[in-house]
mmCIF file of C-alpha atoms and ligand atoms in Angstrom:
data_model
loop_
_atom_site.group_PDB
_atom_site.id
_atom_site.type_symbol
_atom_site.label_atom_id
_atom_site.label_comp_id
_atom_site.label_asym_id
_atom_site.label_seq_id
_atom_site.Cartn_x
_atom_site.Cartn_y
_atom_site.Cartn_z
ATOM 1 C CA UNK V 1 37.765 -13.861 8.589
ATOM 2 C CA UNK V 2 35.225 -15.939 7.920
ATOM 3 C CA UNK V 3 35.046 -17.381 5.194
ATOM 4 C CA UNK V 4 32.339 -19.948 3.990
ATOM 5 C CA UNK V 5 33.498 -23.355 4.506
ATOM 6 C CA UNK V 6 36.613 -24.687 5.786
ATOM 7 C CA UNK V 7 37.677 -25.882 2.192
ATOM 8 C CA UNK V 8 37.181 -22.086 0.659
ATOM 9 C CA UNK V 9 39.518 -20.953 3.845
ATOM 10 C CA UNK V 10 42.038 -23.517 2.502
ATOM 11 C CA UNK V 11 41.593 -22.737 -0.623
ATOM 12 C CA UNK V 12 41.891 -18.689 0.223
ATOM 13 C CA UNK V 13 45.430 -19.526 1.550
ATOM 14 C CA UNK V 14 46.651 -21.783 -1.537
ATOM 15 C CA UNK V 15 45.484 -18.584 -4.168
ATOM 16 C CA UNK V 16 47.676 -16.969 -2.046
ATOM 17 C CA UNK V 17 51.354 -18.554 -2.913
ATOM 18 C CA UNK V 18 51.331 -19.404 -6.447
ATOM 19 C CA UNK V 19 54.189 -21.387 -7.535
ATOM 20 C CA UNK V 20 54.837 -22.474 -4.387
ATOM 21 C CA UNK V 21 54.806 -25.537 -3.185
ATOM 22 C CA UNK V 22 52.556 -27.157 0.125
ATOM 23 C CA UNK V 23 54.061 -29.460 2.363
ATOM 24 C CA UNK V 24 50.998 -31.507 3.807
ATOM 25 C CA UNK V 25 50.741 -34.653 6.981
ATOM 26 C CA UNK V 26 50.706 -38.409 5.387
ATOM 27 C CA UNK V 27 47.418 -38.366 7.567
ATOM 28 C CA UNK V 28 45.264 -35.958 7.145
ATOM 29 C CA UNK V 29 41.422 -34.848 6.100
ATOM 30 C CA UNK V 30 41.224 -35.874 2.699
ATOM 31 C CA UNK V 31 39.780 -32.454 1.169
ATOM 32 C CA UNK V 32 43.412 -30.975 1.263
ATOM 33 C CA UNK V 33 45.048 -33.974 -1.115
ATOM 34 C CA UNK V 34 41.676 -33.747 -2.732
ATOM 35 C CA UNK V 35 41.846 -30.277 -3.746
ATOM 36 C CA UNK V 36 45.161 -29.814 -3.837
ATOM 37 C CA UNK V 37 45.235 -33.116 -6.479
ATOM 38 C CA UNK V 38 42.407 -31.814 -8.293
ATOM 39 C CA UNK V 39 42.103 -27.742 -8.302
ATOM 40 C CA UNK V 40 45.852 -26.594 -7.957
ATOM 41 C CA UNK V 41 47.938 -29.147 -9.112
ATOM 42 C CA UNK V 42 46.556 -27.193 -12.824
ATOM 43 C CA UNK V 43 47.298 -23.823 -11.491
ATOM 44 C CA UNK V 44 51.493 -25.182 -10.558
ATOM 45 C CA UNK V 45 51.192 -25.650 -6.399
ATOM 46 C CA UNK V 46 52.383 -28.780 -6.080
ATOM 47 C CA UNK V 47 52.457 -30.473 -2.237
ATOM 48 C CA UNK V 48 54.310 -33.417 -0.908
ATOM 49 C CA UNK V 49 54.019 -35.761 1.815
ATOM 50 C CA UNK V 50 55.855 -35.670 4.560
ATOM 51 C CA UNK V 51 55.275 -38.192 7.583
ATOM 52 C CA UNK V 52 55.186 -34.862 10.259
ATOM 53 C CA UNK V 53 55.573 -36.802 13.706
ATOM 54 C CA UNK V 54 58.896 -37.628 13.106
ATOM 55 C CA UNK V 55 60.774 -34.507 12.639
ATOM 56 C CA UNK V 56 64.094 -35.401 10.601
ATOM 57 C CA UNK V 57 61.626 -36.946 7.421
ATOM 58 C CA UNK V 58 60.415 -32.649 7.584
ATOM 59 C CA UNK V 59 63.659 -31.327 7.421
ATOM 60 C CA UNK V 60 64.526 -33.400 5.148
ATOM 61 C CA UNK V 61 61.094 -32.675 3.047
ATOM 62 C CA UNK V 62 61.942 -28.550 4.360
ATOM 63 C CA UNK V 63 65.896 -28.518 2.576
ATOM 64 C CA UNK V 64 64.031 -30.502 -0.606
ATOM 65 C CA UNK V 65 62.041 -27.556 -1.566
ATOM 66 C CA UNK V 66 64.290 -24.962 -0.509
ATOM 67 C CA UNK V 67 64.193 -23.648 -4.221
ATOM 68 C CA UNK V 68 60.826 -22.982 -3.653
ATOM 69 C CA UNK V 69 60.122 -19.104 -2.749
ATOM 70 C CA UNK V 70 57.223 -20.261 -1.137
ATOM 71 C CA UNK V 71 56.123 -23.017 0.951
ATOM 72 C CA UNK V 72 53.218 -23.767 3.275
ATOM 73 C CA UNK V 73 54.059 -26.014 5.832
ATOM 74 C CA UNK V 74 50.423 -27.666 6.813
ATOM 75 C CA UNK V 75 49.678 -29.414 9.977
ATOM 76 C CA UNK V 76 47.144 -30.902 11.529
ATOM 77 C CA UNK V 77 47.239 -32.228 14.733
ATOM 78 C CA UNK V 78 45.543 -35.091 15.885
ATOM 79 C CA UNK V 79 45.739 -35.851 12.141
ATOM 80 C CA UNK V 80 42.177 -37.842 10.590
ATOM 81 C CA UNK V 81 41.911 -40.179 11.019
ATOM 82 C CA UNK V 82 44.456 -42.567 12.897
ATOM 83 C CA UNK V 83 45.545 -39.286 15.309
ATOM 84 C CA UNK V 84 48.917 -38.880 14.722
ATOM 85 C CA UNK V 85 50.706 -36.281 16.954
ATOM 86 C CA UNK V 86 52.814 -33.731 15.947
ATOM 87 C CA UNK V 87 55.260 -31.070 17.760
ATOM 88 C CA UNK V 88 54.190 -27.702 16.602
ATOM 89 C CA UNK V 89 56.724 -25.526 18.312
ATOM 90 C CA UNK V 90 59.258 -28.250 16.670
ATOM 91 C CA UNK V 91 58.632 -27.673 12.944
ATOM 92 C CA UNK V 92 57.907 -24.439 12.747
ATOM 93 C CA UNK V 93 61.333 -23.600 14.664
ATOM 94 C CA UNK V 94 62.400 -25.673 11.765
ATOM 95 C CA UNK V 95 60.458 -23.845 9.048
ATOM 96 C CA UNK V 96 61.424 -20.357 10.535
ATOM 97 C CA UNK V 97 65.182 -21.102 9.884
ATOM 98 C CA UNK V 98 64.130 -20.433 6.513
ATOM 99 C CA UNK V 99 62.523 -17.191 4.779
ATOM 100 C CA UNK V 100 59.359 -17.886 3.020
ATOM 101 C CA UNK V 101 58.263 -20.287 4.650
ATOM 102 C CA UNK V 102 54.734 -20.147 6.400
ATOM 103 C CA UNK V 103 53.045 -23.125 9.213
ATOM 104 C CA UNK V 104 49.365 -23.372 9.211
ATOM 105 C CA UNK V 105 47.798 -25.298 11.511
ATOM 106 C CA UNK V 106 44.557 -27.129 11.014
ATOM 107 C CA UNK V 107 42.884 -26.366 14.154
ATOM 108 C CA UNK V 108 39.698 -28.219 13.574
ATOM 109 C CA UNK V 109 39.795 -31.511 16.041
ATOM 110 C CA UNK V 110 41.235 -29.498 19.248
ATOM 111 C CA UNK V 111 39.733 -25.720 19.062
ATOM 112 C CA UNK V 112 41.827 -23.280 20.916
ATOM 113 C CA UNK V 113 40.984 -24.052 24.051
ATOM 114 C CA UNK V 114 42.598 -27.140 23.705
ATOM 115 C CA UNK V 115 45.697 -26.722 21.507
ATOM 116 C CA UNK V 116 46.746 -23.188 20.590
ATOM 117 C CA UNK V 117 48.983 -23.459 17.608
ATOM 118 C CA UNK V 118 49.603 -19.234 17.057
ATOM 119 C CA UNK V 119 51.970 -19.216 21.133
ATOM 120 C CA UNK V 120 53.096 -22.064 19.497
ATOM 121 C CA UNK V 121 55.393 -20.516 17.254
ATOM 122 C CA UNK V 122 52.621 -21.389 13.848
ATOM 123 C CA UNK V 123 51.447 -18.585 11.235
ATOM 124 C CA UNK V 124 48.091 -19.451 10.400
ATOM 125 C CA UNK V 125 45.582 -21.197 12.161
ATOM 126 C CA UNK V 126 42.186 -22.801 10.820
ATOM 127 C CA UNK V 127 39.422 -24.139 11.740
ATOM 128 C CA UNK V 128 36.458 -26.235 10.362
ATOM 129 C CA UNK V 129 33.449 -23.657 12.827
ATOM 130 C CA UNK V 130 30.858 -26.248 11.233
ATOM 131 C CA UNK V 131 32.891 -28.368 13.716
ATOM 132 C CA UNK V 132 32.993 -27.537 17.403
ATOM 133 C CA UNK V 133 33.472 -23.822 17.351
ATOM 134 C CA UNK V 134 30.004 -23.968 15.757
ATOM 135 C CA UNK V 135 28.909 -27.259 18.343
ATOM 136 C CA UNK V 136 25.482 -28.024 16.978
ATOM 137 C CA UNK V 137 26.159 -29.736 13.382
ATOM 138 C CA UNK V 138 23.661 -27.260 12.562
ATOM 139 C CA UNK V 139 26.018 -24.744 9.644
ATOM 140 C CA UNK V 140 29.357 -24.998 7.363
ATOM 141 C CA UNK V 141 31.947 -22.571 8.151
ATOM 142 C CA UNK V 142 35.877 -21.994 7.564
ATOM 143 C CA UNK V 143 37.957 -19.507 10.057
ATOM 144 C CA UNK V 144 41.439 -18.258 9.311
ATOM 145 C CA UNK V 145 42.986 -16.572 12.160
ATOM 146 C CA UNK V 146 46.729 -15.253 11.289
ATOM 147 C CA UNK V 147 49.544 -14.455 13.468
ATOM 148 C CA UNK V 148 51.906 -10.866 13.539
ATOM 149 C CA UNK V 149 53.760 -12.565 11.340
ATOM 150 C CA UNK V 150 51.693 -13.196 8.095
ATOM 151 C CA UNK V 151 49.927 -9.394 9.277
ATOM 152 C CA UNK V 152 50.149 -5.536 8.195
ATOM 153 C CA UNK V 153 49.421 -4.568 4.627
ATOM 154 C CA UNK V 154 52.003 -6.563 2.532
ATOM 155 C CA UNK V 155 51.551 -9.869 4.429
ATOM 156 C CA UNK V 156 50.145 -12.981 3.346
ATOM 157 C CA UNK V 157 47.371 -13.086 5.383
ATOM 158 C CA UNK V 158 46.356 -9.513 2.976
ATOM 159 C CA UNK V 159 46.502 -11.528 -0.167
ATOM 160 C CA UNK V 160 44.490 -14.354 1.975
ATOM 161 C CA UNK V 161 41.898 -11.965 2.432
ATOM 162 C CA UNK V 162 41.616 -10.439 -0.984
ATOM 163 C CA UNK V 163 41.002 -14.037 -1.940
ATOM 164 C CA UNK V 164 38.307 -14.692 -0.485
ATOM 165 C CA UNK V 165 37.010 -11.674 -0.825
ATOM 166 C CA UNK V 166 37.020 -11.240 -4.803
ATOM 167 C CA UNK V 167 36.996 -14.768 -5.134
ATOM 168 C CA UNK V 168 34.118 -15.647 -3.103
ATOM 169 C CA UNK V 169 34.211 -17.345 -0.079
ATOM 170 C CA UNK V 170 32.368 -15.055 1.914
ATOM 171 C CA UNK V 171 29.766 -17.196 5.312
ATOM 172 C CA UNK V 172 25.878 -15.560 4.986
ATOM 173 C CA UNK V 173 25.034 -13.468 8.306
ATOM 174 C CA UNK V 174 22.928 -16.329 9.651
ATOM 175 C CA UNK V 175 25.409 -19.202 9.717
ATOM 176 C CA UNK V 176 28.296 -15.973 11.604
ATOM 177 C CA UNK V 177 24.587 -15.467 13.606
ATOM 178 C CA UNK V 178 24.645 -19.444 14.184
ATOM 179 C CA UNK V 179 28.444 -19.450 15.097
ATOM 180 C CA UNK V 180 28.535 -17.116 17.780
ATOM 181 C CA UNK V 181 25.355 -19.053 19.475
ATOM 182 C CA UNK V 182 27.830 -22.140 19.735
ATOM 183 C CA UNK V 183 30.781 -20.993 20.233
ATOM 184 C CA UNK V 184 29.221 -19.227 23.358
ATOM 185 C CA UNK V 185 29.082 -22.502 25.107
ATOM 186 C CA UNK V 186 32.414 -23.705 24.031
ATOM 187 C CA UNK V 187 34.145 -23.177 26.886
ATOM 188 C CA UNK V 188 31.444 -25.396 28.603
ATOM 189 C CA UNK V 189 31.253 -28.525 25.596
ATOM 190 C CA UNK V 190 35.126 -29.477 25.120
ATOM 191 C CA UNK V 191 36.151 -30.484 28.480
ATOM 192 C CA UNK V 192 33.191 -33.367 28.069
ATOM 193 C CA UNK V 193 34.125 -34.183 25.241
ATOM 194 C CA UNK V 194 37.039 -35.080 26.137
ATOM 195 C CA UNK V 195 36.125 -36.910 28.992
ATOM 196 C CA UNK V 196 33.339 -38.432 27.706
ATOM 197 C CA UNK V 197 36.624 -39.897 24.418
ATOM 198 C CA UNK V 198 39.175 -40.363 27.080
ATOM 199 C CA UNK V 199 36.948 -42.968 28.730
ATOM 200 C CA UNK V 200 35.483 -44.729 25.386
ATOM 201 C CA UNK V 201 39.542 -44.670 24.331
ATOM 202 C CA UNK V 202 40.409 -46.689 27.772
ATOM 203 C CA UNK V 203 37.517 -49.110 27.061
ATOM 204 C CA UNK V 204 38.005 -49.722 23.638
ATOM 205 C CA UNK V 205 41.673 -50.017 24.613
ATOM 206 C CA UNK V 206 40.485 -52.870 27.222
ATOM 207 C CA UNK V 207 38.785 -54.583 24.411
ATOM 208 C CA UNK V 208 39.548 -57.600 22.800
ATOM 209 C CA UNK V 209 38.000 -57.274 20.025
ATOM 210 C CA UNK V 210 40.081 -53.673 19.136
ATOM 211 C CA UNK V 211 43.686 -54.053 17.753
ATOM 212 C CA UNK V 212 44.344 -50.600 18.003
ATOM 213 C CA UNK V 213 43.364 -47.818 19.831
ATOM 214 C CA UNK V 214 44.084 -43.876 18.625
ATOM 215 C CA UNK V 215 43.719 -41.060 21.215
ATOM 216 C CA UNK V 216 46.127 -38.870 22.052
ATOM 217 C CA UNK V 217 45.074 -39.049 25.799
ATOM 218 C CA UNK V 218 46.272 -42.775 26.007
ATOM 219 C CA UNK V 219 49.797 -43.371 27.515
ATOM 220 C CA UNK V 220 50.344 -45.413 25.341
ATOM 221 C CA UNK V 221 49.891 -43.111 22.185
ATOM 222 C CA UNK V 222 53.455 -42.536 20.841
ATOM 223 C CA UNK V 223 52.781 -38.595 20.516
ATOM 224 C CA UNK V 224 51.337 -38.532 24.220
ATOM 225 C CA UNK V 225 54.334 -37.159 25.231
ATOM 226 C CA UNK V 226 54.012 -33.686 23.135
ATOM 227 C CA UNK V 227 50.183 -33.849 23.363
ATOM 228 C CA UNK V 228 49.990 -33.596 26.830
ATOM 229 C CA UNK V 229 52.534 -30.142 26.243
ATOM 230 C CA UNK V 230 50.145 -28.858 23.332
ATOM 231 C CA UNK V 231 47.194 -29.391 24.529
ATOM 232 C CA UNK V 232 45.524 -27.891 27.710
ATOM 233 C CA UNK V 233 42.826 -29.742 29.645
ATOM 234 C CA UNK V 234 42.008 -32.618 27.510
ATOM 235 C CA UNK V 235 43.199 -34.153 24.553
ATOM 236 C CA UNK V 236 39.484 -33.392 23.187
ATOM 237 C CA UNK V 237 36.434 -35.621 21.426
ATOM 238 C CA UNK V 238 37.975 -37.714 18.560
ATOM 239 C CA UNK V 239 39.449 -40.688 18.443
ATOM 240 C CA UNK V 240 39.769 -43.964 16.606
ATOM 241 C CA UNK V 241 39.761 -47.647 16.768
ATOM 242 C CA UNK V 242 40.525 -50.727 14.746
ATOM 243 C CA UNK V 243 38.819 -54.025 15.213
ATOM 244 C CA UNK V 244 39.540 -57.578 14.046
ATOM 245 C CA UNK V 245 37.706 -59.275 10.665
ATOM 246 C CA UNK V 246 38.112 -56.258 8.944
ATOM 247 C CA UNK V 247 35.936 -53.586 6.847
ATOM 248 C CA UNK V 248 33.067 -55.518 6.904
ATOM 249 C CA UNK V 249 33.751 -56.618 10.586
ATOM 250 C CA UNK V 250 33.514 -52.448 10.879
ATOM 251 C CA UNK V 251 30.803 -51.654 9.556
ATOM 252 C CA UNK V 252 28.686 -54.080 11.054
ATOM 253 C CA UNK V 253 29.734 -53.283 14.223
ATOM 254 C CA UNK V 254 29.372 -49.278 13.292
ATOM 255 C CA UNK V 255 25.505 -50.257 12.329
ATOM 256 C CA UNK V 256 24.778 -52.264 15.535
ATOM 257 C CA UNK V 257 25.978 -49.323 16.988
ATOM 258 C CA UNK V 258 22.054 -46.949 18.805
ATOM 259 C CA UNK V 259 23.409 -43.974 20.145
ATOM 260 C CA UNK V 260 26.361 -43.163 18.187
ATOM 261 C CA UNK V 261 24.872 -41.985 14.489
ATOM 262 C CA UNK V 262 26.689 -42.963 11.739
ATOM 263 C CA UNK V 263 27.613 -39.624 10.074
ATOM 264 C CA UNK V 264 30.646 -37.874 9.119
ATOM 265 C CA UNK V 265 30.930 -34.437 10.447
ATOM 266 C CA UNK V 266 32.031 -34.124 14.195
ATOM 267 C CA UNK V 267 32.217 -32.034 16.822
ATOM 268 C CA UNK V 268 27.834 -31.993 18.163
ATOM 269 C CA UNK V 269 25.921 -32.117 20.868
ATOM 270 C CA UNK V 270 25.661 -35.596 18.854
ATOM 271 C CA UNK V 271 28.373 -38.440 18.805
ATOM 272 C CA UNK V 272 28.907 -39.973 15.634
ATOM 273 C CA UNK V 273 30.328 -43.026 13.971
ATOM 274 C CA UNK V 274 32.320 -43.440 11.062
ATOM 275 C CA UNK V 275 33.672 -45.895 8.560
ATOM 276 C CA UNK V 276 36.044 -42.858 6.885
ATOM 277 C CA UNK V 277 38.111 -45.466 4.162
ATOM 278 C CA UNK V 278 34.128 -45.445 2.617
ATOM 279 C CA UNK V 279 33.804 -41.890 2.003
ATOM 280 C CA UNK V 280 37.455 -40.990 1.164
ATOM 281 C CA UNK V 281 38.518 -41.677 -2.631
ATOM 282 C CA UNK V 282 38.896 -45.279 -3.957
ATOM 283 C CA UNK V 283 43.125 -44.750 -3.307
ATOM 284 C CA UNK V 284 42.932 -43.633 0.821
ATOM 285 C CA UNK V 285 46.138 -44.784 2.574
ATOM 286 C CA UNK V 286 43.526 -44.956 5.745
ATOM 287 C CA UNK V 287 42.623 -48.488 7.061
ATOM 288 C CA UNK V 288 39.651 -50.165 5.828
ATOM 289 C CA UNK V 289 39.073 -51.760 9.144
ATOM 290 C CA UNK V 290 39.099 -48.619 10.655
ATOM 291 C CA UNK V 291 35.903 -46.503 12.517
ATOM 292 C CA UNK V 292 36.146 -42.954 13.871
ATOM 293 C CA UNK V 293 34.225 -42.107 16.579
ATOM 294 C CA UNK V 294 33.464 -38.469 17.632
ATOM 295 C CA UNK V 295 32.407 -38.264 21.793
ATOM 296 C CA UNK V 296 29.125 -36.103 22.116
ATOM 297 C CA UNK V 297 28.055 -34.885 25.214
ATOM 298 C CA UNK V 298 26.272 -38.318 26.267
ATOM 299 C CA UNK V 299 26.971 -39.400 29.394
ATOM 300 C CA UNK V 300 30.303 -41.845 28.945
ATOM 301 C CA UNK V 301 28.388 -44.970 31.081
ATOM 302 C CA UNK V 302 25.282 -44.799 27.918
ATOM 303 C CA UNK V 303 28.059 -44.770 25.306
ATOM 304 C CA UNK V 304 30.439 -47.656 26.328
ATOM 305 C CA UNK V 305 27.766 -49.941 27.132
ATOM 306 C CA UNK V 306 26.594 -49.608 23.388
ATOM 307 C CA UNK V 307 29.673 -50.014 22.392
ATOM 308 C CA UNK V 308 29.984 -52.573 24.677
ATOM 309 C CA UNK V 309 26.634 -54.669 22.877
ATOM 310 C CA UNK V 310 27.834 -53.470 19.350
ATOM 311 C CA UNK V 311 31.303 -54.913 19.786
ATOM 312 C CA UNK V 312 29.650 -58.878 21.890
HETATM 313 C C1 PLP F 401 35.746 -31.655 9.198
HETATM 314 C C2 PLP F 401 37.295 -31.003 8.866
HETATM 315 C C3 PLP F 401 37.439 -30.463 7.651
HETATM 316 C C4 PLP F 401 36.443 -30.041 6.631
HETATM 317 O O1 PLP F 401 35.996 -28.659 7.445
HETATM 318 P P1 PLP F 401 34.345 -28.201 6.074
HETATM 319 O O2 PLP F 401 33.678 -27.243 7.255
HETATM 320 O O3 PLP F 401 33.022 -29.780 6.530
HETATM 321 O O4 PLP F 401 34.675 -28.587 5.468
HETATM 322 C C5 PLP F 401 38.580 -29.906 7.428
HETATM 323 N N1 PLP F 401 39.449 -29.947 8.944
HETATM 324 C C6 PLP F 401 39.542 -31.540 9.215
HETATM 325 C C7 PLP F 401 40.666 -31.578 10.578
HETATM 326 C C8 PLP F 401 37.753 -31.936 9.674
HETATM 327 O O5 PLP F 401 37.780 -33.048 10.250
#
């Protein structure tokens, strides 16, 4: 199913579970938190933030939401923007011990070439087609894929599809055409995004002015072992890092970059840098000294040289 945008995809899922409850990661694409707080709360759909990297916390949150017939367990791995890793298979197994638990994975950051959540036990996968699938930063689109567990006439997927159709969120023909054009080169693009991101992460990790580098391909990442198991052929092109000197230093660094463009979004051919806290709501937990990078398809040496001059 191809909704108009990712936000329409997420909303179609929430429309399908009235009176239920949603467990979301404590680090997550902020649009989800916002739509739950400002739209779905009024419709009786509550949510709880959970550290999904900690399986004991996930277990406790599942236990605390026992009284709901329908619980959506929302995962994003690696998460945006702190790049936290969640063990999809372990969470799916725990969730499915109780009927009415639907595991949804926002796989925007990784694509099916890197992580295959349905094979790991998830019930639904979402993508922002705007990102890697489209691949050229020239369309907006969403995508929902359902597993066997939610298929069929009475299944949740039928309700999601019905909601999308009648609430009005279908993707336009031209955007479908652009998406198909983009997907054709996904197999050639993804390994380059992953390779470039790993080189950038290694450079940043070794730089004295960088205090933290968040990338699951680094052995120092707390989720590296799980990531190595559930991410294939690379760790995708998204990373973030924190710099000495707080928000002002991060903003100044971003302004000095010549090849990385300052923009939101990700997954296109050009490398992007973003001061994430600036575009999120004011009460965001995102650290103010954090910059997020989307590694594009340029030469890795050029990208590293650009970061090196901006960090001087
Ligand atoms: C960008 C992004 C979205 C939202 O996608 P849009 O197509 O821009 O609405 C959702 N989840 C993640 C992880 C993202 O990075």
